[in-house]
């Protein structure tokens, strides 16, 4: 019953989780909407086929797809070729023969954006051992160009954009202003209320992951409550970002869309509503944002 607006099913399988069992469980849970997110050049067919195989050759109707380029250093360095691969994926995504009709109802470009934890002077040396999302790059100009290319590709196709923005508020907003495409979501929200205001004023949605379940101190709980309450109800989304950002009480384990119930329950408590009502609201918001136009 709980929509997940941002998950990486192939990444979950890469961590050893049984994808077939997960898909069966999600179907049993009557999941209304799940968006499988692209991150690499040309990964769309691989992701679709992996889910097809795990589901016995029939795509679950609740699964939908995006295609996008995460700001990885290697992709930024080869961004012209990466964009060629992405444009080919986007053409496939929008082709009526690529997916069953139900799975074509909702689609997006992403995730894409800026990550100044891994990229730029403070992050270029992180991940050199292969850990995390690194290695990064010092080429922040190239990073911003890749993001702008994707915003322009989304505008040309009238697609919503799933934006990754980490330690990069000013630069992210600057790229969006420059291109002038304001249909999408800032996923995995990590900023405050003043930053939220800047994106909301431009028409963006904001999505919260499992870290809303982590707070133990009253000050942190008050901050999360204020953030959730600040976002207009019709712009609010929830996500897992699975296999990352596992909600409490399962931190330390691989995250899956099945665990998103903990995020809904925590967010609903902060908002003073039932988890069931919040589930209906988020599913409606997801369908409105990601509906194919």
PDB file of C-alpha atoms in Angstrom:
ATOM      1  CA  UNK A   1       0.000   0.000   0.000  1.00  0.00           C
ATOM      2  CA  UNK A   2       3.033   2.327   0.278  1.00  0.00           C
ATOM      3  CA  UNK A   3       4.427   4.011  -2.829  1.00  0.00           C
ATOM      4  CA  UNK A   4       8.196   4.221  -3.225  1.00  0.00           C
ATOM      5  CA  UNK A   5       9.161   7.078  -5.524  1.00  0.00           C
ATOM      6  CA  UNK A   6      12.886   6.294  -5.674  1.00  0.00           C
ATOM      7  CA  UNK A   7      14.526   2.872  -5.534  1.00  0.00           C
ATOM      8  CA  UNK A   8      17.385   1.079  -7.294  1.00  0.00           C
ATOM      9  CA  UNK A   9      16.209  -2.499  -7.733  1.00  0.00           C
ATOM     10  CA  UNK A  10      19.348  -3.648  -9.550  1.00  0.00           C
ATOM     11  CA  UNK A  11      21.542  -2.222  -6.801  1.00  0.00           C
ATOM     12  CA  UNK A  12      19.481  -4.159  -4.273  1.00  0.00           C
ATOM     13  CA  UNK A  13      20.073  -7.368  -6.227  1.00  0.00           C
ATOM     14  CA  UNK A  14      23.787  -6.542  -6.468  1.00  0.00           C
ATOM     15  CA  UNK A  15      23.904  -6.669  -2.666  1.00  0.00           C
ATOM     16  CA  UNK A  16      22.688 -10.253  -2.671  1.00  0.00           C
ATOM     17  CA  UNK A  17      19.002  -9.704  -2.017  1.00  0.00           C
ATOM     18  CA  UNK A  18      16.563 -12.075  -3.729  1.00  0.00           C
ATOM     19  CA  UNK A  19      14.886  -9.779  -6.255  1.00  0.00           C
ATOM     20  CA  UNK A  20      12.223 -12.311  -7.214  1.00  0.00           C
ATOM     21  CA  UNK A  21      11.184 -12.746  -3.583  1.00  0.00           C
ATOM     22  CA  UNK A  22      11.156  -8.988  -3.070  1.00  0.00           C
ATOM     23  CA  UNK A  23       8.908  -8.414  -6.084  1.00  0.00           C
ATOM     24  CA  UNK A  24       6.489 -11.102  -4.878  1.00  0.00           C
ATOM     25  CA  UNK A  25       6.350  -9.500  -1.455  1.00  0.00           C
ATOM     26  CA  UNK A  26       5.723  -6.039  -2.918  1.00  0.00           C
ATOM     27  CA  UNK A  27       2.876  -7.434  -5.005  1.00  0.00           C
ATOM     28  CA  UNK A  28       1.419  -9.062  -1.891  1.00  0.00           C
ATOM     29  CA  UNK A  29       1.712  -5.675  -0.133  1.00  0.00           C
ATOM     30  CA  UNK A  30      -0.353  -4.075  -2.944  1.00  0.00           C
ATOM     31  CA  UNK A  31       2.311  -1.461  -3.655  1.00  0.00           C
ATOM     32  CA  UNK A  32       0.621   1.188  -5.828  1.00  0.00           C
ATOM     33  CA  UNK A  33       3.713   2.778  -7.364  1.00  0.00           C
ATOM     34  CA  UNK A  34       7.452   2.124  -7.486  1.00  0.00           C
ATOM     35  CA  UNK A  35       9.926   4.079  -9.610  1.00  0.00           C
ATOM     36  CA  UNK A  36      13.139   2.247 -10.533  1.00  0.00           C
ATOM     37  CA  UNK A  37      15.833   4.893 -10.951  1.00  0.00           C
ATOM     38  CA  UNK A  38      18.566   5.110 -13.575  1.00  0.00           C
ATOM     39  CA  UNK A  39      22.096   6.200 -12.728  1.00  0.00           C
ATOM     40  CA  UNK A  40      24.436   5.047 -15.525  1.00  0.00           C
ATOM     41  CA  UNK A  41      24.764   5.474 -19.311  1.00  0.00           C
ATOM     42  CA  UNK A  42      22.767   2.830 -21.130  1.00  0.00           C
ATOM     43  CA  UNK A  43      21.484   0.984 -18.055  1.00  0.00           C
ATOM     44  CA  UNK A  44      17.771   1.016 -18.912  1.00  0.00           C
ATOM     45  CA  UNK A  45      17.532  -2.244 -20.873  1.00  0.00           C
ATOM     46  CA  UNK A  46      19.652  -4.078 -18.305  1.00  0.00           C
ATOM     47  CA  UNK A  47      17.441  -2.869 -15.455  1.00  0.00           C
ATOM     48  CA  UNK A  48      14.220  -3.756 -17.257  1.00  0.00           C
ATOM     49  CA  UNK A  49      15.454  -7.210 -18.243  1.00  0.00           C
ATOM     50  CA  UNK A  50      16.703  -7.961 -14.750  1.00  0.00           C
ATOM     51  CA  UNK A  51      13.288  -7.167 -13.302  1.00  0.00           C
ATOM     52  CA  UNK A  52      11.585  -9.122 -16.085  1.00  0.00           C
ATOM     53  CA  UNK A  53      13.664 -12.193 -15.305  1.00  0.00           C
ATOM     54  CA  UNK A  54      13.010 -11.903 -11.579  1.00  0.00           C
ATOM     55  CA  UNK A  55       9.267 -11.531 -12.134  1.00  0.00           C
ATOM     56  CA  UNK A  56       8.875 -14.512 -14.451  1.00  0.00           C
ATOM     57  CA  UNK A  57       8.775 -12.569 -17.697  1.00  0.00           C
ATOM     58  CA  UNK A  58       5.946 -10.191 -16.762  1.00  0.00           C
ATOM     59  CA  UNK A  59       6.710  -6.744 -15.386  1.00  0.00           C
ATOM     60  CA  UNK A  60       4.659  -5.931 -12.281  1.00  0.00           C
ATOM     61  CA  UNK A  61       2.268  -3.137 -13.244  1.00  0.00           C
ATOM     62  CA  UNK A  62       3.330  -0.992 -10.267  1.00  0.00           C
ATOM     63  CA  UNK A  63       6.936  -0.700 -11.505  1.00  0.00           C
ATOM     64  CA  UNK A  64       7.900   2.305 -13.622  1.00  0.00           C
ATOM     65  CA  UNK A  65      11.257   3.529 -14.880  1.00  0.00           C
ATOM     66  CA  UNK A  66      13.466   6.566 -15.171  1.00  0.00           C
ATOM     67  CA  UNK A  67      16.751   7.004 -17.029  1.00  0.00           C
ATOM     68  CA  UNK A  68      19.498   9.349 -15.893  1.00  0.00           C
ATOM     69  CA  UNK A  69      23.162   9.972 -15.173  1.00  0.00           C
ATOM     70  CA  UNK A  70      24.379  10.232 -11.592  1.00  0.00           C
ATOM     71  CA  UNK A  71      27.283  12.744 -11.290  1.00  0.00           C
ATOM     72  CA  UNK A  72      30.042  10.125 -11.240  1.00  0.00           C
ATOM     73  CA  UNK A  73      33.538  11.364 -12.053  1.00  0.00           C
ATOM     74  CA  UNK A  74      34.014   8.974 -14.975  1.00  0.00           C
ATOM     75  CA  UNK A  75      30.659   9.889 -16.483  1.00  0.00           C
ATOM     76  CA  UNK A  76      31.414  13.594 -16.139  1.00  0.00           C
ATOM     77  CA  UNK A  77      34.755  13.083 -17.911  1.00  0.00           C
ATOM     78  CA  UNK A  78      32.991  11.350 -20.834  1.00  0.00           C
ATOM     79  CA  UNK A  79      29.765  13.344 -20.696  1.00  0.00           C
ATOM     80  CA  UNK A  80      29.236  13.725 -24.461  1.00  0.00           C
ATOM     81  CA  UNK A  81      29.168   9.952 -24.962  1.00  0.00           C
ATOM     82  CA  UNK A  82      27.208   9.501 -21.748  1.00  0.00           C
ATOM     83  CA  UNK A  83      24.541  11.865 -23.034  1.00  0.00           C
ATOM     84  CA  UNK A  84      24.339   9.955 -26.320  1.00  0.00           C
ATOM     85  CA  UNK A  85      23.645   6.784 -24.329  1.00  0.00           C
ATOM     86  CA  UNK A  86      21.129   8.568 -22.123  1.00  0.00           C
ATOM     87  CA  UNK A  87      19.267  10.062 -25.081  1.00  0.00           C
ATOM     88  CA  UNK A  88      19.034   6.581 -26.582  1.00  0.00           C
ATOM     89  CA  UNK A  89      17.622   5.292 -23.284  1.00  0.00           C
ATOM     90  CA  UNK A  90      15.111   8.144 -23.128  1.00  0.00           C
ATOM     91  CA  UNK A  91      13.962   7.387 -26.659  1.00  0.00           C
ATOM     92  CA  UNK A  92      13.485   3.756 -25.626  1.00  0.00           C
ATOM     93  CA  UNK A  93      11.682   4.747 -22.437  1.00  0.00           C
ATOM     94  CA  UNK A  94       9.182   6.812 -24.414  1.00  0.00           C
ATOM     95  CA  UNK A  95       8.781   4.249 -27.207  1.00  0.00           C
ATOM     96  CA  UNK A  96       5.431   2.477 -27.039  1.00  0.00           C
ATOM     97  CA  UNK A  97       7.002  -0.891 -27.802  1.00  0.00           C
ATOM     98  CA  UNK A  98       9.583  -0.885 -25.014  1.00  0.00           C
ATOM     99  CA  UNK A  99       7.301  -1.410 -22.016  1.00  0.00           C
ATOM    100  CA  UNK A 100       3.775  -2.690 -21.435  1.00  0.00           C
ATOM    101  CA  UNK A 101       1.186   0.093 -21.348  1.00  0.00           C
ATOM    102  CA  UNK A 102       0.775   0.083 -17.559  1.00  0.00           C
ATOM    103  CA  UNK A 103       4.516   0.552 -17.041  1.00  0.00           C
ATOM    104  CA  UNK A 104       4.572   3.479 -19.482  1.00  0.00           C
ATOM    105  CA  UNK A 105       2.028   5.555 -17.587  1.00  0.00           C
ATOM    106  CA  UNK A 106       4.694   7.233 -15.467  1.00  0.00           C
ATOM    107  CA  UNK A 107       8.294   8.067 -16.354  1.00  0.00           C
ATOM    108  CA  UNK A 108      11.076  10.538 -15.605  1.00  0.00           C
ATOM    109  CA  UNK A 109      14.651  11.604 -16.274  1.00  0.00           C
ATOM    110  CA  UNK A 110      17.006  10.973 -13.416  1.00  0.00           C
ATOM    111  CA  UNK A 111      18.571  10.768 -11.151  1.00  0.00           C
ATOM    112  CA  UNK A 112      20.897  13.596 -12.102  1.00  0.00           C
ATOM    113  CA  UNK A 113      22.370  16.584 -10.361  1.00  0.00           C
ATOM    114  CA  UNK A 114      25.336  17.693  -8.294  1.00  0.00           C
ATOM    115  CA  UNK A 115      27.264  16.027  -5.490  1.00  0.00           C
ATOM    116  CA  UNK A 116      29.844  18.202  -3.778  1.00  0.00           C
ATOM    117  CA  UNK A 117      30.532  15.589  -1.127  1.00  0.00           C
ATOM    118  CA  UNK A 118      32.223  13.433  -3.774  1.00  0.00           C
ATOM    119  CA  UNK A 119      33.078  16.107  -6.357  1.00  0.00           C
ATOM    120  CA  UNK A 120      35.060  19.320  -6.046  1.00  0.00           C
ATOM    121  CA  UNK A 121      38.061  20.176  -3.876  1.00  0.00           C
ATOM    122  CA  UNK A 122      36.637  18.670  -0.675  1.00  0.00           C
ATOM    123  CA  UNK A 123      35.581  15.386  -2.234  1.00  0.00           C
ATOM    124  CA  UNK A 124      37.814  14.469  -5.145  1.00  0.00           C
ATOM    125  CA  UNK A 125      39.980  12.114  -3.070  1.00  0.00           C
ATOM    126  CA  UNK A 126      37.083  10.276  -1.458  1.00  0.00           C
ATOM    127  CA  UNK A 127      36.297   6.806  -2.669  1.00  0.00           C
ATOM    128  CA  UNK A 128      39.604   6.164  -4.366  1.00  0.00           C
ATOM    129  CA  UNK A 129      39.593   2.706  -2.784  1.00  0.00           C
ATOM    130  CA  UNK A 130      36.340   1.907  -4.565  1.00  0.00           C
ATOM    131  CA  UNK A 131      34.111   2.602  -1.565  1.00  0.00           C
ATOM    132  CA  UNK A 132      31.012   4.747  -1.619  1.00  0.00           C
ATOM    133  CA  UNK A 133      30.014   6.640  -4.755  1.00  0.00           C
ATOM    134  CA  UNK A 134      33.531   7.800  -5.654  1.00  0.00           C
ATOM    135  CA  UNK A 135      35.980   8.469  -6.993  1.00  0.00           C
ATOM    136  CA  UNK A 136      35.055  12.076  -7.411  1.00  0.00           C
ATOM    137  CA  UNK A 137      36.278  14.761  -9.761  1.00  0.00           C
ATOM    138  CA  UNK A 138      37.616  18.283  -9.492  1.00  0.00           C
ATOM    139  CA  UNK A 139      35.744  19.197 -12.677  1.00  0.00           C
ATOM    140  CA  UNK A 140      32.720  20.874 -11.127  1.00  0.00           C
ATOM    141  CA  UNK A 141      32.179  22.844 -14.327  1.00  0.00           C
ATOM    142  CA  UNK A 142      31.802  19.570 -16.204  1.00  0.00           C
ATOM    143  CA  UNK A 143      29.508  18.279 -13.470  1.00  0.00           C
ATOM    144  CA  UNK A 144      27.241  21.301 -13.874  1.00  0.00           C
ATOM    145  CA  UNK A 145      27.325  20.975 -17.661  1.00  0.00           C
ATOM    146  CA  UNK A 146      26.220  17.336 -17.446  1.00  0.00           C
ATOM    147  CA  UNK A 147      23.358  18.351 -15.147  1.00  0.00           C
ATOM    148  CA  UNK A 148      22.325  21.155 -17.506  1.00  0.00           C
ATOM    149  CA  UNK A 149      22.423  18.774 -20.475  1.00  0.00           C
ATOM    150  CA  UNK A 150      19.976  16.505 -18.658  1.00  0.00           C
ATOM    151  CA  UNK A 151      17.657  19.322 -17.648  1.00  0.00           C
ATOM    152  CA  UNK A 152      17.542  20.389 -21.281  1.00  0.00           C
ATOM    153  CA  UNK A 153      16.849  16.812 -22.404  1.00  0.00           C
ATOM    154  CA  UNK A 154      13.971  16.618 -19.927  1.00  0.00           C
ATOM    155  CA  UNK A 155      12.538  19.918 -21.110  1.00  0.00           C
ATOM    156  CA  UNK A 156      12.704  18.779 -24.748  1.00  0.00           C
ATOM    157  CA  UNK A 157      10.670  15.658 -23.842  1.00  0.00           C
ATOM    158  CA  UNK A 158       8.444  17.255 -21.182  1.00  0.00           C
ATOM    159  CA  UNK A 159       9.753  14.811 -18.586  1.00  0.00           C
ATOM    160  CA  UNK A 160       9.909  15.399 -14.842  1.00  0.00           C
ATOM    161  CA  UNK A 161      13.431  15.383 -13.396  1.00  0.00           C
ATOM    162  CA  UNK A 162      14.698  13.530 -10.329  1.00  0.00           C
ATOM    163  CA  UNK A 163      17.443  15.702  -8.867  1.00  0.00           C
ATOM    164  CA  UNK A 164      20.296  14.565  -6.633  1.00  0.00           C
ATOM    165  CA  UNK A 165      21.737  17.511  -4.704  1.00  0.00           C
ATOM    166  CA  UNK A 166      24.276  16.940  -1.941  1.00  0.00           C
ATOM    167  CA  UNK A 167      26.216  19.812  -0.372  1.00  0.00           C
ATOM    168  CA  UNK A 168      25.437  21.756  -3.547  1.00  0.00           C
ATOM    169  CA  UNK A 169      22.341  23.877  -2.954  1.00  0.00           C
ATOM    170  CA  UNK A 170      23.513  27.108  -4.617  1.00  0.00           C
ATOM    171  CA  UNK A 171      24.999  25.385  -7.653  1.00  0.00           C
ATOM    172  CA  UNK A 172      21.961  23.123  -8.085  1.00  0.00           C
ATOM    173  CA  UNK A 173      19.568  26.048  -7.979  1.00  0.00           C
ATOM    174  CA  UNK A 174      21.827  27.984 -10.339  1.00  0.00           C
ATOM    175  CA  UNK A 175      21.750  25.221 -12.963  1.00  0.00           C
ATOM    176  CA  UNK A 176      17.980  24.938 -12.716  1.00  0.00           C
ATOM    177  CA  UNK A 177      17.543  28.690 -13.074  1.00  0.00           C
ATOM    178  CA  UNK A 178      19.873  28.752 -16.064  1.00  0.00           C
ATOM    179  CA  UNK A 179      17.976  26.052 -17.949  1.00  0.00           C
ATOM    180  CA  UNK A 180      14.559  27.109 -16.710  1.00  0.00           C
ATOM    181  CA  UNK A 181      12.999  23.654 -16.338  1.00  0.00           C
ATOM    182  CA  UNK A 182      11.071  23.341 -13.085  1.00  0.00           C
ATOM    183  CA  UNK A 183       9.156  20.083 -13.258  1.00  0.00           C
ATOM    184  CA  UNK A 184      10.479  17.470 -10.897  1.00  0.00           C
ATOM    185  CA  UNK A 185      11.571  16.459  -7.422  1.00  0.00           C
ATOM    186  CA  UNK A 186      14.586  17.115  -5.223  1.00  0.00           C
ATOM    187  CA  UNK A 187      15.055  13.611  -3.912  1.00  0.00           C
ATOM    188  CA  UNK A 188      16.591  12.537  -0.612  1.00  0.00           C
ATOM    189  CA  UNK A 189      16.145  15.997   0.932  1.00  0.00           C
ATOM    190  CA  UNK A 190      19.183  17.069   2.958  1.00  0.00           C
ATOM    191  CA  UNK A 191      18.764  20.843   3.323  1.00  0.00           C
ATOM    192  CA  UNK A 192      16.676  23.120   5.527  1.00  0.00           C
ATOM    193  CA  UNK A 193      13.512  25.176   5.284  1.00  0.00           C
ATOM    194  CA  UNK A 194      15.045  28.202   3.547  1.00  0.00           C
ATOM    195  CA  UNK A 195      16.427  25.966   0.799  1.00  0.00           C
ATOM    196  CA  UNK A 196      13.073  24.186   0.546  1.00  0.00           C
ATOM    197  CA  UNK A 197      11.381  27.528   0.027  1.00  0.00           C
ATOM    198  CA  UNK A 198      13.647  28.296  -2.948  1.00  0.00           C
ATOM    199  CA  UNK A 199      12.752  25.042  -4.725  1.00  0.00           C
ATOM    200  CA  UNK A 200       9.077  25.056  -3.740  1.00  0.00           C
ATOM    201  CA  UNK A 201       8.670  28.603  -5.051  1.00  0.00           C
ATOM    202  CA  UNK A 202       9.793  27.306  -8.440  1.00  0.00           C
ATOM    203  CA  UNK A 203       7.275  24.440  -8.375  1.00  0.00           C
ATOM    204  CA  UNK A 204       9.455  21.518  -7.297  1.00  0.00           C
ATOM    205  CA  UNK A 205       8.411  18.537  -5.209  1.00  0.00           C
ATOM    206  CA  UNK A 206      10.504  17.408  -2.237  1.00  0.00           C
ATOM    207  CA  UNK A 207      11.080  13.787  -1.241  1.00  0.00           C
ATOM    208  CA  UNK A 208      12.166  12.404   2.112  1.00  0.00           C
ATOM    209  CA  UNK A 209      13.911   9.036   2.628  1.00  0.00           C
ATOM    210  CA  UNK A 210      14.368   6.768   5.624  1.00  0.00           C
ATOM    211  CA  UNK A 211      16.547   9.220   7.525  1.00  0.00           C
ATOM    212  CA  UNK A 212      13.352  10.797   8.894  1.00  0.00           C
ATOM    213  CA  UNK A 213      13.238   7.741  11.183  1.00  0.00           C
ATOM    214  CA  UNK A 214      16.717   8.222  12.602  1.00  0.00           C
ATOM    215  CA  UNK A 215      16.298  11.173  14.965  1.00  0.00           C
ATOM    216  CA  UNK A 216      16.703  10.498  18.673  1.00  0.00           C
ATOM    217  CA  UNK A 217      17.299  13.980  20.089  1.00  0.00           C
ATOM    218  CA  UNK A 218      14.351  16.324  20.537  1.00  0.00           C
ATOM    219  CA  UNK A 219      16.086  19.052  18.532  1.00  0.00           C
ATOM    220  CA  UNK A 220      16.496  16.727  15.558  1.00  0.00           C
ATOM    221  CA  UNK A 221      12.914  15.568  15.795  1.00  0.00           C
ATOM    222  CA  UNK A 222      11.697  19.157  15.897  1.00  0.00           C
ATOM    223  CA  UNK A 223      13.785  20.005  12.827  1.00  0.00           C
ATOM    224  CA  UNK A 224      12.372  17.081  10.849  1.00  0.00           C
ATOM    225  CA  UNK A 225       8.845  17.875  11.954  1.00  0.00           C
ATOM    226  CA  UNK A 226       9.209  21.500  10.843  1.00  0.00           C
ATOM    227  CA  UNK A 227      10.599  20.437   7.463  1.00  0.00           C
ATOM    228  CA  UNK A 228       7.843  17.934   6.764  1.00  0.00           C
ATOM    229  CA  UNK A 229       5.140  20.359   7.826  1.00  0.00           C
ATOM    230  CA  UNK A 230       6.619  23.137   5.693  1.00  0.00           C
ATOM    231  CA  UNK A 231       6.316  21.208   2.434  1.00  0.00           C
ATOM    232  CA  UNK A 232       2.826  21.646   0.914  1.00  0.00           C
ATOM    233  CA  UNK A 233       0.906  18.400   1.090  1.00  0.00           C
ATOM    234  CA  UNK A 234       0.570  18.221  -2.696  1.00  0.00           C
ATOM    235  CA  UNK A 235       4.362  18.493  -3.169  1.00  0.00           C
ATOM    236  CA  UNK A 236       5.404  15.841  -0.650  1.00  0.00           C
ATOM    237  CA  UNK A 237       6.934  12.520  -1.680  1.00  0.00           C
ATOM    238  CA  UNK A 238       8.520   9.658   0.257  1.00  0.00           C
ATOM    239  CA  UNK A 239      11.151   7.201  -0.930  1.00  0.00           C
ATOM    240  CA  UNK A 240      13.577   4.513   0.156  1.00  0.00           C
ATOM    241  CA  UNK A 241      16.571   5.276  -2.111  1.00  0.00           C
ATOM    242  CA  UNK A 242      17.051   1.528  -1.589  1.00  0.00           C
ATOM    243  CA  UNK A 243      19.462  -0.126  -1.039  1.00  0.00           C
ATOM    244  CA  UNK A 244      20.676   2.991   0.805  1.00  0.00           C
ATOM    245  CA  UNK A 245      19.390   5.002   3.800  1.00  0.00           C
ATOM    246  CA  UNK A 246      17.724   2.093   5.573  1.00  0.00           C
ATOM    247  CA  UNK A 247      15.095   3.289   8.067  1.00  0.00           C
ATOM    248  CA  UNK A 248      15.157   2.514  11.758  1.00  0.00           C
ATOM    249  CA  UNK A 249      14.899  -0.064  13.253  1.00  0.00           C
ATOM    250  CA  UNK A 250      16.757  -1.810  10.393  1.00  0.00           C
ATOM    251  CA  UNK A 251      19.775   0.489  10.014  1.00  0.00           C
ATOM    252  CA  UNK A 252      22.875  -1.429   9.036  1.00  0.00           C
ATOM    253  CA  UNK A 253      20.928  -3.783   6.764  1.00  0.00           C
ATOM    254  CA  UNK A 254      20.276  -3.496   3.037  1.00  0.00           C
ATOM    255  CA  UNK A 255      17.298  -1.246   2.422  1.00  0.00           C
ATOM    256  CA  UNK A 256      14.420  -2.479   0.248  1.00  0.00           C
ATOM    257  CA  UNK A 257      11.080  -0.925  -0.768  1.00  0.00           C
ATOM    258  CA  UNK A 258       9.344  -3.286   1.649  1.00  0.00           C
ATOM    259  CA  UNK A 259      10.861  -1.330   4.552  1.00  0.00           C
ATOM    260  CA  UNK A 260       9.321   1.996   3.497  1.00  0.00           C
ATOM    261  CA  UNK A 261       6.433   1.430   5.912  1.00  0.00           C
ATOM    262  CA  UNK A 262       8.709   2.672   8.706  1.00  0.00           C
ATOM    263  CA  UNK A 263       9.283   5.929   6.829  1.00  0.00           C
ATOM    264  CA  UNK A 264       5.556   6.445   6.306  1.00  0.00           C
ATOM    265  CA  UNK A 265       4.806   5.747   9.941  1.00  0.00           C
ATOM    266  CA  UNK A 266       7.434   8.204  11.168  1.00  0.00           C
ATOM    267  CA  UNK A 267       6.439  10.919   8.686  1.00  0.00           C
ATOM    268  CA  UNK A 268       2.756  10.458   9.484  1.00  0.00           C
ATOM    269  CA  UNK A 269       3.462  10.913  13.182  1.00  0.00           C
ATOM    270  CA  UNK A 270       5.332  14.151  12.489  1.00  0.00           C
ATOM    271  CA  UNK A 271       2.481  15.373  10.287  1.00  0.00           C
ATOM    272  CA  UNK A 272      -0.268  14.403  12.707  1.00  0.00           C
ATOM    273  CA  UNK A 273      -2.062  12.069  10.304  1.00  0.00           C
ATOM    274  CA  UNK A 274      -2.458   8.356   9.788  1.00  0.00           C
ATOM    275  CA  UNK A 275       0.054   6.379   7.769  1.00  0.00           C
ATOM    276  CA  UNK A 276      -2.827   5.154   5.605  1.00  0.00           C
ATOM    277  CA  UNK A 277      -3.902   8.707   4.740  1.00  0.00           C
ATOM    278  CA  UNK A 278      -0.312   9.664   4.010  1.00  0.00           C
ATOM    279  CA  UNK A 279       0.037   6.634   1.725  1.00  0.00           C
ATOM    280  CA  UNK A 280      -2.942   7.779  -0.348  1.00  0.00           C
ATOM    281  CA  UNK A 281      -1.558  11.323  -0.511  1.00  0.00           C
ATOM    282  CA  UNK A 282       1.938  10.321  -1.624  1.00  0.00           C
ATOM    283  CA  UNK A 283       0.631   7.895  -4.254  1.00  0.00           C
ATOM    284  CA  UNK A 284      -1.552  10.654  -5.702  1.00  0.00           C
ATOM    285  CA  UNK A 285       1.371  13.102  -5.715  1.00  0.00           C
ATOM    286  CA  UNK A 286       3.664  10.577  -7.399  1.00  0.00           C
ATOM    287  CA  UNK A 287       1.173   9.813 -10.130  1.00  0.00           C
ATOM    288  CA  UNK A 288       0.525  13.507 -10.754  1.00  0.00           C
ATOM    289  CA  UNK A 289       4.228  14.354 -11.034  1.00  0.00           C
ATOM    290  CA  UNK A 290       5.454  11.375 -13.036  1.00  0.00           C
ATOM    291  CA  UNK A 291       2.440  10.905 -15.329  1.00  0.00           C
ATOM    292  CA  UNK A 292       3.405  10.726 -18.992  1.00  0.00           C
ATOM    293  CA  UNK A 293       2.160  13.888 -20.726  1.00  0.00           C
TER     294      UNK A 293
END
